[in-house]
Amino acid sequence: MPEGKLVLITGRSTKQGTGISNGKYLAEYQEATTVLGLSQADMARHGLRDGDTVRLISRYGEATVKCRSEDLPDGMAFMAFGSTINQLVGDETYASGMPDTKGLEIELEKTPA
Amino acid sequence: MLRIVNGEVYDPINGINGEVQDICVRDGRIVETSEVSGQPSVSATSEVWKTIDATGMVVMPGGVDMHCHIAGAKVNLARKMRPEDHRNDVMPRTPITRSGTGGSVPSTFTTGYRYAAMGYTTAFDAAVPPLAARHAHEEFNDTPVVDKGFFVLMGNNEFIMQRIAAKQHERARDYAAWLLQATKGYAIKLVNPGGVELWKFGGNVHALDDEVTGFGVTPRQIIQTLADVSAELGLPHPVHIHCNNLGIAGNWETTLETMKALDGRRAHLTHIQFHSYGGKPGGLFASKAAELAEYVNAHPNLTVDVGQVMFGDTTSMTGDGPLGYLLYQVTGRKWANVDVETEEGCGIVPIEYKDKSHVHTTQWAIGLEWFLLINDPWRIALTTDHPNGASFMSYPRIIRLLMDREYRREMMKQVHPKALAKTHLPELDREYSLYEIAIITRAGPARLLGLKNKGHLGIGADADITIYDKDDDKEKMFACPRYVIKDGRILVEDGHIREDTYGRTFFVAPAYDPAIEADIREHFDKYYTIRFENYPVQLEHYLPRHEAVACSD
Amino acid sequence: MQVDNVVCAFCGCVCDDISVTIEDGRITQAKNACVLGKAWFLSHGQPSDRPAAMIDGQPASLDDAVDTAARLLAQARYPLIYGLSSTSCEAQRQAVALAEALGGCIDCCTSVCHGPSGMALQGIGEPTCTLGEVKNRADLIIYWGSNPGESHPRHMARYAVTPKGMFIPRGRKDRTVVLIDVRPTPSARAADLFLQVKPGKDFELLWSLRALVKGQAIEEAGLVGTGLTLAQLTDLAERMKRCKFGVLFVGQGLTQSRGKHLNTSAAFMLVRDLNSVTKFALVPMRGHGNVTGIDNVLGWQTGYPFGVNFSRGYPRFNPGEFTVVDVLSRNEADAALIVASDPVASLPRKAVRRLTEVPTIALDTHESETTRIAQVVFITATAGISAEGTIYRMDNVPLHLSNVLPSPHPSDEQVLGRILARVKELKPC
């Protein structure tokens, strides 16, 4: 993994799942799908604290999200499925129908508070 | 209101053998011709009578397929597994009909239309696992034209095996009745009794007295119990048995054992061709059709359907899980297996039967031997175990093989000569008459199924009628009926579907002691993953057009 | 009022033992439901104040909305119907009929979820079983790329890990649970063995396992970068071979990562190979609602499980050509009907953009990101709460959905049926 890049995993989470039912415009879902998880070491490397805002950049797009420390391997970021993270996911499916939903390479920039 | 005039009628149940007669239909049933003799085409009561001039044509009841695999979980898995099977055989939509795909496992709309276009008006799915009965009904509701029903798999049912082991025959019977009611099925089906249970840990049974480990019962006991249960419940169709050891060289002995074990009990042994192999396990098949046919001829309690193999690519799909795995090992082709909790299983493997193969030639010949060696056509039905032996679309070719011994001889020249020589087929000169064909494709199966209003053209029968142009080429004749009438309506004319309609689902509802439900509920709590209350199929929702067939006392 | 044995239609577990309490026309309790199911029952079991139909954001009559929707679809050259996971099979059947009448494409959430599993089925086959077999027999459970604790919360307790079964008398004690994932999820805590693998290396690991199962030697060097050592992989292979009945639950970690259908094909081949040594099955962890239902409906009506096209008047199938992400991202679809799904939330950006550019019609039970951009919106009765129908569990077991809380809104089945009838008038075959 090149310096400064992260592997992004997107997936389900409990609050994303309950948020789908309770309402996508309520805080529960919004928070669940706009907060990026990073390892403690990666947070430190980027000088981040829980709740800081970061800009994520992939080949396909950008998104601005909050971040927090989670139990993740270094070099990996996790965020729950949602329209925010889908800004970063490309449309190429390599004739499979399935886009690169997991394992996307992204860059992260701390944004001013 | 329909009149079919001047046709050559073959109605074996009523003893009509080619007499030129009129057939009249009103309100979906056959009525007295005298009701309509002298009627003008538009009567004073403004009933509109349509007349079909069937001069020079052959008139038969609609065909009845008593054993095919056309609906439900296993069939759908096969469809999804084999896109290559569908791509070259598409059925575009028309203003009347839905689109679909064909091949050996057609989609549901295509299945119904093709049966209809071939003159078949009733089809029974041979093997539905009770837990997925709802699925079979859903697919039936998307299968046009044909009336239908299905057989319920019970030969590896853990509740039944436990009752047999505990010598609780009445409880086994009550459960079987409950199960038929819950699934809205038609008959009790056994597939490799005991073997599929053992397959769930990778095993199998090989003989009638092998123990089904963990249950303390044998295939013999399962067979005898469920044959008795079918009779005691008064079901219109007797126990329907796919014997142990299907497809294994030497299995004819198991088949004979099974016949003997039945010991006078009524039973239907299905796709008997696959169970008629001499030779040694692992070796080449030999034909034992003659030996087994002799036994069946001498024992009127037994009936069979053939399960004819025809050369070409098709799909094997069977409730016999270990058999599916064996076919995968032998052919190396893709393999699907589904073990269904506490009840049954299935295996699916594409298969190609080749006319140059020793084994396949033997199989093909054995099927024909059965047709030609059974004396009583009322006790043998024409099937291919669709799609296991071949697609149902091959029935017309089979008919030609039976009616035209010159054609049969031509086909025999193309097969593996040594394999053929080891069978009796080259010596068998018999040719089926139209009357006999009418028996093995409609009258016989209807009677074997206990469907009193099917398979004949007597007063009160369902007006399911097929009208054929005569042709010396019997395959052509039977492949393209001129008219197909269902419930008195002309549905197919010159190969075109005129109306998109749906038939009825037949089921039985034998009585049982409700006390059994407490035992069943406990069984559900322990071993199932759905609730007892959610298991039974909701009649009005899943069988929008249905007919309950009475059980006899 | 309490209604027992209600079927939950939220995830592929399709639990059917929910006790629903209804008070004053709302669902106030859903006993036995997991956190996801509870949220679903309680939020959908409320009277809706939204109008049944809207055109361009304004309330409209059902008739007008049906007519507008039908016109928009009938006028299109390449309409797309998508979604269909949170609805009944009865509605799904209407949708397929509609796609056929339109000569358009129909795809479902399968293509972005377990399409790769469906493709592996097409290539390899599938040794599988119903979940009760897992309960009764399985002594080795492997979750690969699945986080059931958050995606299918009752899966472990109801089916795969905790329950006692006929041949598993001690339940959890008779089982070994392995969880393989790229990160330590909450589910990992429930496992006896957690194997953390590197992203994008599942294929290499599965293929290496195949070799080990077949008794072939592999080199440590080949595993560099996978996150596992040869010792770990050998141990896993041995456990798989020694078990009495193993089950591999295949998650989106395999279907959505690099390799996709190659990953699932490798997994399916591994399970198939294991059957020469012991009994082994796999079950795809189908997720959203009744996605297995649409898979089955498309299967029986067309012969194909997803990504179906009717432009030629008969069904054609081709992942990558007729699947939703491709059809939208390449700007091919010029109208869309979204049913019981929220692609604006769940699909990649470029695909979503197309939905905002072309006439879009949405059917859903409540407001979503998709209904917000749709020209015509139908708010429909929730299948399983206010509309009856059929649902399929992840293992293809069919159950009946009840109507426990009648709704004034029509069901998806009814709305789609009406759009279909109107389309047939506008666009006869």
Short mmCIF file of N, CA, C and O in Angstrom, two decimals, chain B residues 349-406:
data_model
loop_
_atom_site.label_atom_id
_atom_site.label_comp_id
_atom_site.label_asym_id
_atom_site.label_seq_id
_atom_site.Cartn_x
_atom_site.Cartn_y
_atom_site.Cartn_z
N VAL B 349 -27.13 -32.33 -11.94
CA VAL B 349 -25.91 -32.37 -12.76
C VAL B 349 -26.33 -32.42 -14.23
O VAL B 349 -27.14 -33.25 -14.60
N PRO B 350 -25.77 -31.54 -15.09
CA PRO B 350 -26.07 -31.67 -16.51
C PRO B 350 -25.55 -33.01 -17.01
O PRO B 350 -24.56 -33.53 -16.48
N ILE B 351 -26.21 -33.57 -18.00
CA ILE B 351 -25.79 -34.88 -18.49
C ILE B 351 -26.06 -34.97 -19.98
O ILE B 351 -27.05 -34.42 -20.48
N GLU B 352 -25.17 -35.62 -20.69
CA GLU B 352 -25.39 -35.82 -22.11
C GLU B 352 -25.38 -37.31 -22.40
O GLU B 352 -24.44 -38.02 -22.04
N TYR B 353 -26.44 -37.76 -23.03
CA TYR B 353 -26.53 -39.17 -23.42
C TYR B 353 -26.06 -39.30 -24.87
O TYR B 353 -26.60 -38.62 -25.77
N LYS B 354 -25.08 -40.17 -25.09
CA LYS B 354 -24.49 -40.27 -26.42
C LYS B 354 -24.83 -41.62 -27.04
O LYS B 354 -24.71 -42.66 -26.39
N ASP B 355 -25.20 -41.56 -28.32
CA ASP B 355 -25.61 -42.82 -28.96
C ASP B 355 -24.43 -43.76 -29.18
O ASP B 355 -24.63 -44.94 -29.42
N LYS B 356 -23.22 -43.26 -29.11
CA LYS B 356 -22.05 -44.14 -29.29
C LYS B 356 -21.54 -44.70 -27.95
O LYS B 356 -20.56 -45.43 -27.92
N SER B 357 -22.21 -44.32 -26.87
CA SER B 357 -21.76 -44.80 -25.56
C SER B 357 -22.41 -46.15 -25.27
O SER B 357 -23.61 -46.34 -25.50
N HIS B 358 -21.61 -47.05 -24.76
CA HIS B 358 -22.12 -48.38 -24.41
C HIS B 358 -23.21 -48.25 -23.35
O HIS B 358 -24.31 -48.81 -23.49
N VAL B 359 -22.90 -47.50 -22.30
CA VAL B 359 -23.85 -47.38 -21.19
C VAL B 359 -25.13 -46.69 -21.64
O VAL B 359 -26.24 -47.15 -21.36
N HIS B 360 -24.99 -45.59 -22.38
CA HIS B 360 -26.19 -44.85 -22.78
C HIS B 360 -27.05 -45.64 -23.76
O HIS B 360 -28.27 -45.55 -23.72
N THR B 361 -26.38 -46.37 -24.63
CA THR B 361 -27.15 -47.21 -25.55
C THR B 361 -27.95 -48.25 -24.78
O THR B 361 -29.12 -48.51 -25.08
N THR B 362 -27.30 -48.82 -23.77
CA THR B 362 -28.01 -49.82 -22.95
C THR B 362 -29.22 -49.19 -22.28
O THR B 362 -30.31 -49.77 -22.27
N GLN B 363 -29.05 -48.00 -21.77
CA GLN B 363 -30.16 -47.31 -21.11
C GLN B 363 -31.30 -47.05 -22.09
O GLN B 363 -32.47 -47.31 -21.80
N TRP B 364 -30.95 -46.56 -23.24
CA TRP B 364 -31.97 -46.27 -24.27
C TRP B 364 -32.72 -47.54 -24.64
O TRP B 364 -33.96 -47.55 -24.70
N ALA B 365 -31.95 -48.60 -24.82
CA ALA B 365 -32.58 -49.86 -25.24
C ALA B 365 -33.47 -50.43 -24.14
O ALA B 365 -34.56 -50.96 -24.41
N ILE B 366 -33.02 -50.30 -22.89
CA ILE B 366 -33.80 -50.84 -21.76
C ILE B 366 -35.17 -50.19 -21.69
O ILE B 366 -36.19 -50.85 -21.48
N GLY B 367 -35.20 -48.89 -21.87
CA GLY B 367 -36.49 -48.20 -21.83
C GLY B 367 -37.44 -48.76 -22.87
O GLY B 367 -38.60 -49.07 -22.58
N LEU B 368 -36.92 -48.93 -24.08
CA LEU B 368 -37.77 -49.46 -25.16
C LEU B 368 -38.15 -50.91 -24.88
O LEU B 368 -39.28 -51.33 -25.17
N GLU B 369 -37.24 -51.67 -24.31
CA GLU B 369 -37.58 -53.05 -23.95
C GLU B 369 -38.79 -53.07 -23.01
O GLU B 369 -39.71 -53.86 -23.16
N TRP B 370 -38.77 -52.19 -22.04
CA TRP B 370 -39.89 -52.13 -21.10
C TRP B 370 -41.20 -51.89 -21.83
O TRP B 370 -42.19 -52.59 -21.61
N PHE B 371 -41.19 -50.90 -22.70
CA PHE B 371 -42.43 -50.60 -23.44
C PHE B 371 -42.91 -51.83 -24.19
O PHE B 371 -44.11 -52.11 -24.27
N LEU B 372 -41.95 -52.54 -24.78
CA LEU B 372 -42.33 -53.62 -25.69
C LEU B 372 -42.55 -54.95 -24.99
O LEU B 372 -43.12 -55.87 -25.57
N LEU B 373 -42.11 -55.05 -23.73
CA LEU B 373 -42.23 -56.33 -23.03
C LEU B 373 -43.38 -56.38 -22.02
O LEU B 373 -43.79 -57.45 -21.58
N ILE B 374 -43.85 -55.20 -21.61
CA ILE B 374 -44.98 -55.20 -20.67
C ILE B 374 -46.24 -55.53 -21.46
O ILE B 374 -46.53 -54.90 -22.47
N ASN B 375 -47.00 -56.52 -20.97
CA ASN B 375 -48.17 -56.96 -21.72
C ASN B 375 -49.34 -56.00 -21.59
O ASN B 375 -50.10 -55.81 -22.54
N ASP B 376 -49.50 -55.45 -20.41
CA ASP B 376 -50.70 -54.66 -20.13
C ASP B 376 -50.37 -53.18 -20.22
O ASP B 376 -49.76 -52.62 -19.29
N PRO B 377 -50.75 -52.52 -21.30
CA PRO B 377 -50.37 -51.10 -21.46
C PRO B 377 -50.99 -50.21 -20.40
O PRO B 377 -50.53 -49.08 -20.21
N TRP B 378 -51.96 -50.72 -19.68
CA TRP B 378 -52.57 -49.91 -18.62
C TRP B 378 -51.66 -49.78 -17.41
O TRP B 378 -51.90 -48.97 -16.51
N ARG B 379 -50.62 -50.59 -17.38
CA ARG B 379 -49.75 -50.57 -16.21
C ARG B 379 -48.37 -50.01 -16.50
O ARG B 379 -47.44 -50.15 -15.70
N ILE B 380 -48.25 -49.35 -17.67
CA ILE B 380 -46.96 -48.73 -17.99
C ILE B 380 -47.24 -47.37 -18.60
O ILE B 380 -48.09 -47.24 -19.49
N ALA B 381 -46.59 -46.33 -18.13
CA ALA B 381 -46.82 -44.98 -18.64
C ALA B 381 -45.59 -44.47 -19.37
O ALA B 381 -44.45 -44.81 -19.02
N LEU B 382 -45.85 -43.63 -20.37
CA LEU B 382 -44.75 -43.06 -21.14
C LEU B 382 -44.21 -41.83 -20.40
O LEU B 382 -44.93 -40.84 -20.24
N THR B 383 -42.98 -41.94 -19.95
CA THR B 383 -42.31 -40.79 -19.34
C THR B 383 -40.84 -40.83 -19.71
O THR B 383 -40.33 -41.88 -20.11
N THR B 384 -40.19 -39.69 -19.54
CA THR B 384 -38.73 -39.65 -19.64
C THR B 384 -38.14 -39.21 -18.30
O THR B 384 -36.95 -38.91 -18.21
N ASP B 385 -39.03 -39.14 -17.27
CA ASP B 385 -38.58 -38.54 -16.02
C ASP B 385 -38.02 -37.15 -16.32
O ASP B 385 -36.98 -36.74 -15.79
N HIS B 386 -38.75 -36.44 -17.20
CA HIS B 386 -38.29 -35.12 -17.62
C HIS B 386 -37.73 -34.31 -16.47
O HIS B 386 -38.41 -34.16 -15.45
N PRO B 387 -36.55 -33.74 -16.64
CA PRO B 387 -35.67 -33.85 -17.81
C PRO B 387 -34.58 -34.91 -17.68
O PRO B 387 -33.66 -34.94 -18.48
N ASN B 388 -34.68 -35.79 -16.69
CA ASN B 388 -33.57 -36.69 -16.38
C ASN B 388 -33.17 -37.60 -17.54
O ASN B 388 -31.99 -37.81 -17.79
N GLY B 389 -34.17 -38.18 -18.22
CA GLY B 389 -33.85 -39.06 -19.35
C GLY B 389 -33.80 -38.28 -20.64
O GLY B 389 -33.02 -38.58 -21.55
N ALA B 390 -34.66 -37.29 -20.71
CA ALA B 390 -34.76 -36.41 -21.87
C ALA B 390 -35.86 -35.40 -21.59
O ALA B 390 -36.63 -35.56 -20.64
N SER B 391 -35.94 -34.38 -22.41
CA SER B 391 -37.01 -33.41 -22.27
C SER B 391 -38.36 -34.03 -22.62
O SER B 391 -38.44 -34.95 -23.44
N PHE B 392 -39.42 -33.49 -22.05
CA PHE B 392 -40.76 -33.97 -22.40
C PHE B 392 -41.05 -33.74 -23.89
O PHE B 392 -41.93 -34.38 -24.47
N MET B 393 -40.28 -32.84 -24.50
CA MET B 393 -40.48 -32.58 -25.93
C MET B 393 -40.10 -33.78 -26.78
O MET B 393 -40.37 -33.80 -27.99
N SER B 394 -39.49 -34.78 -26.18
CA SER B 394 -39.11 -35.96 -26.96
C SER B 394 -40.21 -37.02 -26.99
O SER B 394 -40.04 -38.05 -27.63
N TYR B 395 -41.33 -36.77 -26.30
CA TYR B 395 -42.38 -37.79 -26.29
C TYR B 395 -42.84 -38.19 -27.71
O TYR B 395 -43.03 -39.36 -27.98
N PRO B 396 -43.02 -37.24 -28.61
CA PRO B 396 -43.45 -37.64 -29.96
C PRO B 396 -42.45 -38.59 -30.64
O PRO B 396 -42.87 -39.53 -31.32
N ARG B 397 -41.19 -38.36 -30.41
CA ARG B 397 -40.20 -39.26 -31.03
C ARG B 397 -40.29 -40.65 -30.41
O ARG B 397 -40.14 -41.66 -31.10
N ILE B 398 -40.53 -40.70 -29.14
CA ILE B 398 -40.67 -42.00 -28.47
C ILE B 398 -41.89 -42.72 -29.03
O ILE B 398 -41.85 -43.93 -29.29
N ILE B 399 -42.94 -41.98 -29.23
CA ILE B 399 -44.15 -42.58 -29.80
C ILE B 399 -43.83 -43.18 -31.16
O ILE B 399 -44.26 -44.30 -31.49
N ARG B 400 -43.06 -42.46 -31.94
CA ARG B 400 -42.71 -43.00 -33.26
C ARG B 400 -41.88 -44.29 -33.11
O ARG B 400 -42.08 -45.25 -33.86
N LEU B 401 -40.96 -44.27 -32.17
CA LEU B 401 -40.15 -45.47 -31.96
C LEU B 401 -41.01 -46.67 -31.60
O LEU B 401 -40.70 -47.81 -31.95
N LEU B 402 -42.10 -46.41 -30.88
CA LEU B 402 -42.97 -47.52 -30.45
C LEU B 402 -43.92 -47.97 -31.56
O LEU B 402 -44.29 -49.15 -31.62
N MET B 403 -44.30 -47.06 -32.41
CA MET B 403 -45.31 -47.39 -33.42
C MET B 403 -44.69 -47.85 -34.74
O MET B 403 -45.39 -48.44 -35.57
N ASP B 404 -43.43 -47.57 -34.95
CA ASP B 404 -42.84 -47.74 -36.26
C ASP B 404 -41.54 -48.52 -36.14
O ASP B 404 -40.48 -47.95 -35.87
N ARG B 405 -41.65 -49.84 -36.30
CA ARG B 405 -40.44 -50.63 -36.04
C ARG B 405 -39.36 -50.41 -37.09
O ARG B 405 -38.20 -50.60 -36.79
N GLU B 406 -39.71 -49.93 -38.27
CA GLU B 406 -38.67 -49.59 -39.25
C GLU B 406 -37.84 -48.41 -38.76
O GLU B 406 -36.60 -48.40 -38.85
#
